[in-house]
Amino acid sequence: MSVALAGSPGTPLARRRACWTAAAAAALLCAALLSLAVGSRPVPPREVIDALLYGGHGEAARIVLYLRLPRTLVGLLAGAALALAGTAMQGLTRNPIADPGVLGISQGASAAVVLAIAFAGVHTLSGYVGVAFTGAGLAAVLVYAVAARGRGGATPVKLALAGAAINALLVAVTMAVLTTRAAALDEFRFWQVGSLTGRDAATALGIWPFLLAGAVLVLAVARGLDALALGEDAARGLGQKVATVRIVAGLGAAVLTGAGVAAAGPLAFVGLAVPHLARALIGSGHRWVLPVAALLGPVMVLVADAVGRLLFPPSEVPAGVMTALIGVPFLIVLVRRKGVGA
């Protein structure tokens, strides 16, 4: 009699994973419809669906298609990018509290935006996207270059330490500029908190290729990340090229972080909380955790953005504030239930 392998089709774990993946996809669909329907001018779900399927020329259709749809697409892409980046970083560093900020990548984007506002005359959202992505990429390269020096190469501990050091340096640079340039401070604070306000279709079109490239990179080393969780020696014993896994996963996480932060700012807790939720639902295998995180990340971002629009209409609470308010207690509940170790 043969024994079914864990995760094989037909086993309880496989059925559980399939069910939760389908539930995450359904939750994403509901979150997208919610994002398109709510705001200072509520639009009934039926009219939202009519506008998406058949277009239209009424006021509701214009609101859905030209104001809320681009914003929803950016939230979807940014949420998926940050969630995938956080999952890859936690697997790469074997650090349960790693997120896109742990290696200084988010701060690299922030520092670049501040410098661009203060010294290069960049004052538009489309300008922020390119600048932020460049800053995130340069920070990732710098962190890896520092960590790779010396014996052992870029180990998880050295990556974390190098990331902390570069992050502190970039924070100092950012604060130095902001304290001497009042106009830059006024403009930067709206981007720094993280928001989907004002995002247009051009922003979504600009970041989706990077999301796709980053997703391909981290998914390609999913097995390697599983092996790294057992330790470097065990990973080598399983035939994994540890250095290659680190480089590919780190590059993918950097690309994803750059895309997400460039599009919507450094949305708090998405990259930290979502991977824990995915693992709590379906287990620790990265071949499943990464896709489920990519579905749940946009759910968190879109729900946070929608709730922020409903609290004090017609004003809005930025999505970054709401993700922090949602993420902190949610993560505490997961930790207390020991779901992060599932």
mmCIF file of C-alpha atoms in Angstrom:
data_model
loop_
_atom_site.group_PDB
_atom_site.id
_atom_site.type_symbol
_atom_site.label_atom_id
_atom_site.label_comp_id
_atom_site.label_asym_id
_atom_site.label_seq_id
_atom_site.Cartn_x
_atom_site.Cartn_y
_atom_site.Cartn_z
ATOM 1 C CA MET A 1 0.000 0.000 0.000
ATOM 2 C CA SER A 2 1.446 3.353 -1.010
ATOM 3 C CA VAL A 3 1.520 6.314 1.324
ATOM 4 C CA ALA A 4 0.364 9.651 -0.101
ATOM 5 C CA LEU A 5 2.963 12.375 0.130
ATOM 6 C CA ALA A 6 2.079 15.542 2.044
ATOM 7 C CA GLY A 7 0.684 18.056 -0.398
ATOM 8 C CA SER A 8 -0.012 15.466 -3.108
ATOM 9 C CA PRO A 9 -3.351 15.789 -4.929
ATOM 10 C CA GLY A 10 -6.149 14.266 -2.878
ATOM 11 C CA THR A 11 -4.448 14.586 0.510
ATOM 12 C CA PRO A 12 -6.075 16.696 3.247
ATOM 13 C CA LEU A 13 -3.268 19.277 3.011
ATOM 14 C CA ALA A 14 -3.702 19.601 -0.756
ATOM 15 C CA ARG A 15 -7.472 20.027 -0.393
ATOM 16 C CA ARG A 16 -6.944 22.599 2.355
ATOM 17 C CA ARG A 17 -4.531 24.547 0.180
ATOM 18 C CA ALA A 18 -6.841 24.459 -2.820
ATOM 19 C CA CYS A 19 -9.806 25.619 -0.732
ATOM 20 C CA TRP A 20 -7.915 28.504 0.869
ATOM 21 C CA THR A 21 -6.448 29.576 -2.475
ATOM 22 C CA ALA A 22 -9.943 29.693 -3.963
ATOM 23 C CA ALA A 23 -11.167 31.619 -0.916
ATOM 24 C CA ALA A 24 -8.316 34.126 -1.294
ATOM 25 C CA ALA A 25 -9.200 34.614 -4.969
ATOM 26 C CA ALA A 26 -12.850 35.188 -4.040
ATOM 27 C CA ALA A 27 -11.815 37.655 -1.326
ATOM 28 C CA LEU A 28 -9.736 39.561 -3.881
ATOM 29 C CA LEU A 29 -12.703 39.793 -6.248
ATOM 30 C CA CYS A 30 -14.915 41.111 -3.441
ATOM 31 C CA ALA A 31 -12.245 43.610 -2.347
ATOM 32 C CA ALA A 32 -11.907 44.900 -5.921
ATOM 33 C CA LEU A 33 -15.672 45.370 -6.238
ATOM 34 C CA LEU A 34 -15.721 47.133 -2.865
ATOM 35 C CA SER A 35 -12.935 49.462 -3.990
ATOM 36 C CA LEU A 36 -14.861 50.316 -7.162
ATOM 37 C CA ALA A 37 -18.179 50.833 -5.372
ATOM 38 C CA VAL A 38 -17.415 52.932 -2.285
ATOM 39 C CA GLY A 39 -16.370 56.532 -1.894
ATOM 40 C CA SER A 40 -17.889 59.986 -1.575
ATOM 41 C CA ARG A 41 -20.254 58.927 -4.384
ATOM 42 C CA PRO A 42 -21.364 55.316 -3.717
ATOM 43 C CA VAL A 43 -22.018 53.207 -6.802
ATOM 44 C CA PRO A 44 -24.268 50.128 -6.529
ATOM 45 C CA PRO A 45 -22.493 46.822 -7.354
ATOM 46 C CA ARG A 46 -24.821 46.239 -10.312
ATOM 47 C CA GLU A 47 -23.771 49.553 -11.892
ATOM 48 C CA VAL A 48 -20.111 48.748 -11.205
ATOM 49 C CA ILE A 49 -20.413 45.455 -13.072
ATOM 50 C CA ASP A 50 -22.338 47.123 -15.919
ATOM 51 C CA ALA A 51 -19.625 49.769 -16.268
ATOM 52 C CA LEU A 52 -16.867 47.146 -16.349
ATOM 53 C CA LEU A 53 -18.622 44.863 -18.824
ATOM 54 C CA TYR A 54 -20.435 47.306 -21.086
ATOM 55 C CA GLY A 55 -18.845 50.708 -20.462
ATOM 56 C CA GLY A 56 -21.266 53.573 -20.297
ATOM 57 C CA HIS A 57 -21.518 57.327 -20.404
ATOM 58 C CA GLY A 58 -23.310 58.111 -17.159
ATOM 59 C CA GLU A 59 -21.753 59.712 -14.118
ATOM 60 C CA ALA A 60 -21.461 56.398 -12.248
ATOM 61 C CA ALA A 61 -19.684 54.735 -15.187
ATOM 62 C CA ARG A 62 -17.216 57.615 -15.484
ATOM 63 C CA ILE A 63 -16.433 57.450 -11.765
ATOM 64 C CA VAL A 64 -15.851 53.704 -11.926
ATOM 65 C CA LEU A 65 -13.843 53.599 -15.150
ATOM 66 C CA TYR A 66 -11.760 56.762 -14.963
ATOM 67 C CA LEU A 67 -11.305 57.402 -11.237
ATOM 68 C CA ARG A 68 -11.677 54.196 -9.262
ATOM 69 C CA LEU A 69 -10.554 51.510 -11.708
ATOM 70 C CA PRO A 70 -6.979 52.883 -12.115
ATOM 71 C CA ARG A 71 -6.751 53.360 -8.345
ATOM 72 C CA THR A 72 -7.946 49.801 -7.770
ATOM 73 C CA LEU A 73 -5.467 48.394 -10.284
ATOM 74 C CA VAL A 74 -2.585 50.214 -8.593
ATOM 75 C CA GLY A 75 -3.718 48.904 -5.193
ATOM 76 C CA LEU A 76 -3.913 45.383 -6.596
ATOM 77 C CA LEU A 77 -0.441 45.531 -8.130
ATOM 78 C CA ALA A 78 1.204 47.263 -5.163
ATOM 79 C CA GLY A 79 -0.398 44.899 -2.643
ATOM 80 C CA ALA A 80 0.714 41.832 -4.594
ATOM 81 C CA ALA A 81 4.238 43.201 -5.029
ATOM 82 C CA LEU A 82 4.750 44.055 -1.359
ATOM 83 C CA ALA A 83 3.249 40.771 -0.152
ATOM 84 C CA LEU A 84 5.456 38.722 -2.487
ATOM 85 C CA ALA A 85 8.505 40.762 -1.482
ATOM 86 C CA GLY A 86 7.807 40.252 2.219
ATOM 87 C CA THR A 87 7.322 36.513 1.749
ATOM 88 C CA ALA A 88 10.580 36.190 -0.169
ATOM 89 C CA MET A 89 12.496 38.265 2.383
ATOM 90 C CA GLN A 90 11.218 36.250 5.316
ATOM 91 C CA GLY A 91 12.248 33.056 3.545
ATOM 92 C CA LEU A 92 15.595 34.467 2.447
ATOM 93 C CA THR A 93 16.625 35.856 5.842
ATOM 94 C CA ARG A 94 14.828 33.196 7.927
ATOM 95 C CA ASN A 95 13.542 36.155 9.907
ATOM 96 C CA PRO A 96 9.809 36.146 10.782
ATOM 97 C CA ILE A 97 9.702 39.938 11.174
ATOM 98 C CA ALA A 98 11.394 40.714 7.852
ATOM 99 C CA ASP A 99 9.492 42.922 5.430
ATOM 100 C CA PRO A 100 10.374 45.164 2.476
ATOM 101 C CA GLY A 101 11.857 47.704 4.891
ATOM 102 C CA VAL A 102 14.256 45.311 6.603
ATOM 103 C CA LEU A 103 16.933 45.570 3.907
ATOM 104 C CA GLY A 104 16.609 49.333 3.519
ATOM 105 C CA ILE A 105 14.892 49.048 0.138
ATOM 106 C CA SER A 106 11.790 51.034 1.091
ATOM 107 C CA GLN A 107 13.950 53.712 2.676
ATOM 108 C CA GLY A 108 16.038 53.840 -0.498
ATOM 109 C CA ALA A 109 12.900 54.708 -2.423
ATOM 110 C CA SER A 110 11.949 57.330 0.168
ATOM 111 C CA ALA A 111 15.387 58.949 0.135
ATOM 112 C CA ALA A 112 15.361 59.108 -3.654
ATOM 113 C CA VAL A 113 11.952 60.805 -3.691
ATOM 114 C CA VAL A 114 13.077 63.376 -1.114
ATOM 115 C CA LEU A 115 16.229 64.190 -3.069
ATOM 116 C CA ALA A 116 14.245 64.447 -6.307
ATOM 117 C CA ILE A 117 11.708 66.826 -4.742
ATOM 118 C CA ALA A 118 14.367 68.995 -3.099
ATOM 119 C CA PHE A 119 17.002 69.169 -5.828
ATOM 120 C CA ALA A 120 15.608 67.886 -9.148
ATOM 121 C CA GLY A 121 12.233 69.625 -9.269
ATOM 122 C CA VAL A 122 10.187 66.427 -9.397
ATOM 123 C CA HIS A 123 6.655 67.207 -8.225
ATOM 124 C CA THR A 124 4.363 64.680 -9.907
ATOM 125 C CA LEU A 125 3.235 61.158 -9.050
ATOM 126 C CA SER A 126 4.544 59.846 -12.367
ATOM 127 C CA GLY A 127 7.909 61.373 -11.537
ATOM 128 C CA TYR A 128 7.912 59.750 -8.105
ATOM 129 C CA VAL A 129 7.450 56.287 -9.645
ATOM 130 C CA GLY A 130 10.660 56.304 -11.653
ATOM 131 C CA VAL A 131 12.682 57.999 -8.933
ATOM 132 C CA ALA A 132 11.438 55.689 -6.177
ATOM 133 C CA PHE A 133 12.133 52.587 -8.236
ATOM 134 C CA THR A 134 15.663 53.768 -8.952
ATOM 135 C CA GLY A 135 16.288 54.491 -5.272
ATOM 136 C CA ALA A 136 14.977 51.093 -4.203
ATOM 137 C CA GLY A 137 17.193 49.331 -6.742
ATOM 138 C CA LEU A 138 20.324 51.236 -5.712
ATOM 139 C CA ALA A 139 19.646 50.527 -2.027
ATOM 140 C CA ALA A 140 19.238 46.801 -2.738
ATOM 141 C CA VAL A 141 22.526 46.696 -4.666
ATOM 142 C CA LEU A 142 24.332 48.589 -1.905
ATOM 143 C CA VAL A 143 23.001 46.321 0.844
ATOM 144 C CA TYR A 144 23.992 43.186 -1.046
ATOM 145 C CA ALA A 145 27.442 44.569 -1.877
ATOM 146 C CA VAL A 146 28.094 45.311 1.790
ATOM 147 C CA ALA A 147 26.755 41.950 2.984
ATOM 148 C CA ALA A 148 28.651 39.944 0.354
ATOM 149 C CA ARG A 149 32.074 41.096 1.563
ATOM 150 C CA GLY A 150 34.025 38.852 3.902
ATOM 151 C CA ARG A 151 33.733 35.191 4.761
ATOM 152 C CA GLY A 152 30.518 33.356 3.971
ATOM 153 C CA GLY A 153 29.149 35.912 1.526
ATOM 154 C CA ALA A 154 25.706 37.439 1.958
ATOM 155 C CA THR A 155 24.387 35.315 4.809
ATOM 156 C CA PRO A 156 20.961 36.076 6.324
ATOM 157 C CA VAL A 157 22.516 37.689 9.395
ATOM 158 C CA LYS A 158 24.883 39.833 7.327
ATOM 159 C CA LEU A 159 22.027 40.883 5.037
ATOM 160 C CA ALA A 160 19.937 41.957 8.038
ATOM 161 C CA LEU A 161 22.839 43.869 9.599
ATOM 162 C CA ALA A 162 23.803 45.516 6.312
ATOM 163 C CA GLY A 163 20.162 46.404 5.706
ATOM 164 C CA ALA A 164 19.869 47.979 9.160
ATOM 165 C CA ALA A 165 23.027 50.010 8.616
ATOM 166 C CA ILE A 166 22.051 51.240 5.139
ATOM 167 C CA ASN A 167 18.520 51.961 6.365
ATOM 168 C CA ALA A 168 19.893 54.129 9.189
ATOM 169 C CA LEU A 169 22.130 55.985 6.742
ATOM 170 C CA LEU A 170 19.252 56.638 4.344
ATOM 171 C CA VAL A 171 16.998 57.802 7.187
ATOM 172 C CA ALA A 172 19.699 60.283 8.212
ATOM 173 C CA VAL A 173 20.011 61.575 4.644
ATOM 174 C CA THR A 174 16.231 61.894 4.343
ATOM 175 C CA MET A 175 15.873 63.749 7.637
ATOM 176 C CA ALA A 176 18.778 66.072 6.826
ATOM 177 C CA VAL A 177 17.079 67.160 3.604
ATOM 178 C CA LEU A 178 13.627 67.459 5.130
ATOM 179 C CA THR A 179 14.786 69.577 8.064
ATOM 180 C CA THR A 180 16.445 72.074 5.745
ATOM 181 C CA ARG A 181 13.838 72.111 2.963
ATOM 182 C CA ALA A 182 10.386 72.934 4.315
ATOM 183 C CA ALA A 183 8.750 72.725 0.895
ATOM 184 C CA ALA A 184 10.129 69.220 0.372
ATOM 185 C CA LEU A 185 8.758 68.179 3.769
ATOM 186 C CA ASP A 186 5.256 69.405 2.937
ATOM 187 C CA GLU A 187 5.230 67.532 -0.368
ATOM 188 C CA PHE A 188 7.004 64.369 0.782
ATOM 189 C CA ARG A 189 4.796 63.647 3.782
ATOM 190 C CA PHE A 190 1.818 62.916 1.533
ATOM 191 C CA TRP A 191 3.806 60.298 -0.397
ATOM 192 C CA GLN A 192 5.599 58.809 2.612
ATOM 193 C CA VAL A 193 2.432 57.739 4.434
ATOM 194 C CA GLY A 194 1.393 55.500 1.536
ATOM 195 C CA SER A 195 -1.744 56.199 -0.467
ATOM 196 C CA LEU A 196 -3.646 55.298 -3.631
ATOM 197 C CA THR A 197 -5.105 58.788 -4.023
ATOM 198 C CA GLY A 198 -4.525 60.271 -7.451
ATOM 199 C CA ARG A 199 -2.966 57.138 -8.946
ATOM 200 C CA ASP A 200 -3.837 56.736 -12.605
ATOM 201 C CA ALA A 201 -3.678 54.097 -15.308
ATOM 202 C CA ALA A 202 -0.176 55.207 -16.329
ATOM 203 C CA THR A 203 1.094 54.234 -12.871
ATOM 204 C CA ALA A 204 -0.388 50.756 -13.195
ATOM 205 C CA LEU A 205 1.040 50.344 -16.697
ATOM 206 C CA GLY A 206 4.440 51.466 -15.446
ATOM 207 C CA ILE A 207 4.796 48.922 -12.649
ATOM 208 C CA TRP A 208 3.137 45.728 -13.876
ATOM 209 C CA PRO A 209 6.180 44.557 -15.916
ATOM 210 C CA PHE A 210 8.337 44.841 -12.795
ATOM 211 C CA LEU A 211 5.745 42.981 -10.736
ATOM 212 C CA LEU A 212 5.725 40.201 -13.310
ATOM 213 C CA ALA A 213 9.524 39.999 -13.442
ATOM 214 C CA GLY A 214 9.873 39.983 -9.660
ATOM 215 C CA ALA A 215 7.154 37.360 -9.250
ATOM 216 C CA VAL A 216 8.858 35.076 -11.782
ATOM 217 C CA LEU A 217 12.170 35.412 -9.929
ATOM 218 C CA VAL A 218 10.842 34.570 -6.456
ATOM 219 C CA LEU A 219 8.607 31.754 -7.724
ATOM 220 C CA ALA A 220 11.593 30.257 -9.543
ATOM 221 C CA VAL A 221 13.411 29.742 -6.219
ATOM 222 C CA ALA A 222 10.386 28.652 -4.156
ATOM 223 C CA ARG A 223 11.890 25.203 -3.585
ATOM 224 C CA GLY A 224 15.183 26.805 -2.655
ATOM 225 C CA LEU A 225 13.491 28.988 -0.036
ATOM 226 C CA ASP A 226 11.869 25.862 1.436
ATOM 227 C CA ALA A 227 15.291 24.227 1.624
ATOM 228 C CA LEU A 228 16.870 27.323 3.221
ATOM 229 C CA ALA A 229 14.320 27.094 6.030
ATOM 230 C CA LEU A 230 16.071 23.852 7.062
ATOM 231 C CA GLY A 231 19.456 25.559 7.222
ATOM 232 C CA GLU A 232 22.207 26.163 4.700
ATOM 233 C CA ASP A 233 23.894 22.783 5.143
ATOM 234 C CA ALA A 234 20.594 20.956 4.713
ATOM 235 C CA ALA A 235 19.805 23.073 1.638
ATOM 236 C CA ARG A 236 23.136 22.138 0.058
ATOM 237 C CA GLY A 237 22.495 18.507 0.942
ATOM 238 C CA LEU A 238 19.208 18.727 -0.951
ATOM 239 C CA GLY A 239 21.045 19.920 -4.037
ATOM 240 C CA GLN A 240 20.236 23.623 -3.791
ATOM 241 C CA LYS A 241 22.764 26.246 -4.827
ATOM 242 C CA VAL A 242 22.425 28.492 -1.784
ATOM 243 C CA ALA A 243 24.229 31.496 -3.283
ATOM 244 C CA THR A 244 22.044 31.365 -6.392
ATOM 245 C CA VAL A 245 18.861 31.117 -4.333
ATOM 246 C CA ARG A 246 19.919 34.142 -2.279
ATOM 247 C CA ILE A 247 20.779 36.256 -5.296
ATOM 248 C CA VAL A 248 17.636 35.406 -7.264
ATOM 249 C CA ALA A 249 15.303 35.765 -4.254
ATOM 250 C CA GLY A 250 16.977 39.009 -3.173
ATOM 251 C CA LEU A 251 16.817 40.454 -6.675
ATOM 252 C CA GLY A 252 13.165 39.473 -7.016
ATOM 253 C CA ALA A 253 12.310 40.986 -3.636
ATOM 254 C CA ALA A 254 14.124 44.202 -4.549
ATOM 255 C CA VAL A 255 12.279 44.514 -7.858
ATOM 256 C CA LEU A 256 8.936 43.824 -6.196
ATOM 257 C CA THR A 257 9.575 46.284 -3.379
ATOM 258 C CA GLY A 258 10.665 48.964 -5.806
ATOM 259 C CA ALA A 259 7.517 48.491 -7.877
ATOM 260 C CA GLY A 260 5.156 48.480 -4.887
ATOM 261 C CA VAL A 261 6.717 51.444 -3.078
ATOM 262 C CA ALA A 262 7.070 53.459 -6.272
ATOM 263 C CA ALA A 263 3.387 53.009 -7.066
ATOM 264 C CA ALA A 264 1.754 53.580 -3.689
ATOM 265 C CA GLY A 265 4.423 54.634 -1.206
ATOM 266 C CA PRO A 266 5.688 52.478 1.672
ATOM 267 C CA LEU A 267 2.399 50.873 2.739
ATOM 268 C CA ALA A 268 2.955 49.626 6.265
ATOM 269 C CA PHE A 269 2.604 46.006 7.383
ATOM 270 C CA VAL A 270 1.557 44.527 4.033
ATOM 271 C CA GLY A 271 4.859 42.750 3.497
ATOM 272 C CA LEU A 272 5.056 41.742 7.146
ATOM 273 C CA ALA A 273 1.558 40.548 8.027
ATOM 274 C CA VAL A 274 0.340 38.975 4.772
ATOM 275 C CA PRO A 275 3.008 36.220 4.557
ATOM 276 C CA HIS A 276 2.158 35.124 8.115
ATOM 277 C CA LEU A 277 -1.525 34.947 7.242
ATOM 278 C CA ALA A 278 -0.783 32.897 4.123
ATOM 279 C CA ARG A 279 1.365 30.442 6.088
ATOM 280 C CA ALA A 280 -1.260 30.185 8.827
ATOM 281 C CA LEU A 281 -3.854 29.195 6.224
ATOM 282 C CA ILE A 282 -1.959 26.797 3.968
ATOM 283 C CA GLY A 283 1.316 25.804 5.630
ATOM 284 C CA SER A 284 4.908 26.772 4.947
ATOM 285 C CA GLY A 285 5.597 25.584 1.383
ATOM 286 C CA HIS A 286 6.627 28.607 -0.674
ATOM 287 C CA ARG A 287 5.134 27.188 -3.874
ATOM 288 C CA TRP A 288 1.754 27.778 -2.236
ATOM 289 C CA VAL A 289 2.553 30.620 0.157
ATOM 290 C CA LEU A 290 3.798 32.955 -2.580
ATOM 291 C CA PRO A 291 0.662 32.743 -4.799
ATOM 292 C CA VAL A 292 -1.697 32.998 -1.811
ATOM 293 C CA ALA A 293 0.235 36.006 -0.465
ATOM 294 C CA ALA A 294 -0.059 37.608 -3.916
ATOM 295 C CA LEU A 295 -3.839 37.252 -3.617
ATOM 296 C CA LEU A 296 -4.132 38.386 0.011
ATOM 297 C CA GLY A 297 -1.818 41.415 -0.282
ATOM 298 C CA PRO A 298 -4.175 43.315 -2.604
ATOM 299 C CA VAL A 299 -7.121 42.359 -0.385
ATOM 300 C CA MET A 300 -5.467 44.093 2.564
ATOM 301 C CA VAL A 301 -4.543 47.178 0.537
ATOM 302 C CA LEU A 302 -7.894 47.563 -1.232
ATOM 303 C CA VAL A 303 -9.965 47.013 1.917
ATOM 304 C CA ALA A 304 -7.785 49.487 3.832
ATOM 305 C CA ASP A 305 -8.173 52.063 1.060
ATOM 306 C CA ALA A 306 -11.945 51.549 0.874
ATOM 307 C CA VAL A 307 -12.364 51.853 4.647
ATOM 308 C CA GLY A 308 -10.238 55.007 4.618
ATOM 309 C CA ARG A 309 -12.626 56.550 2.086
ATOM 310 C CA LEU A 310 -15.660 55.737 4.229
ATOM 311 C CA LEU A 311 -14.509 57.013 7.633
ATOM 312 C CA PHE A 312 -14.605 60.796 7.124
ATOM 313 C CA PRO A 313 -16.241 61.551 3.764
ATOM 314 C CA PRO A 314 -15.522 63.475 1.634
ATOM 315 C CA SER A 315 -12.011 63.423 3.131
ATOM 316 C CA GLU A 316 -9.894 60.249 3.044
ATOM 317 C CA VAL A 317 -7.618 58.474 5.487
ATOM 318 C CA PRO A 318 -4.555 57.335 3.493
ATOM 319 C CA ALA A 319 -4.304 53.618 2.797
ATOM 320 C CA GLY A 320 -0.928 53.452 4.560
ATOM 321 C CA VAL A 321 -2.501 54.606 7.813
ATOM 322 C CA MET A 322 -5.283 52.050 7.494
ATOM 323 C CA THR A 323 -2.953 49.136 6.684
ATOM 324 C CA ALA A 324 -1.056 49.914 9.874
ATOM 325 C CA LEU A 325 -4.259 50.125 11.917
ATOM 326 C CA ILE A 326 -5.454 46.816 10.438
ATOM 327 C CA GLY A 327 -2.078 45.096 10.364
ATOM 328 C CA VAL A 328 -0.893 45.672 13.924
ATOM 329 C CA PRO A 329 -3.791 44.036 15.815
ATOM 330 C CA PHE A 330 -4.141 41.367 13.131
ATOM 331 C CA LEU A 331 -0.502 40.375 13.481
ATOM 332 C CA ILE A 332 -0.791 40.365 17.277
ATOM 333 C CA VAL A 333 -3.731 37.948 17.029
ATOM 334 C CA LEU A 334 -1.774 35.685 14.700
ATOM 335 C CA VAL A 335 1.220 35.646 17.035
ATOM 336 C CA ARG A 336 -0.931 34.924 20.092
ATOM 337 C CA ARG A 337 -2.527 32.000 18.269
ATOM 338 C CA LYS A 338 0.934 30.869 17.118
ATOM 339 C CA GLY A 339 -0.330 30.965 13.567
ATOM 340 C CA VAL A 340 2.991 32.361 12.343
ATOM 341 C CA GLY A 341 4.633 29.060 12.918
ATOM 342 C CA ALA A 342 2.116 27.019 10.941
#
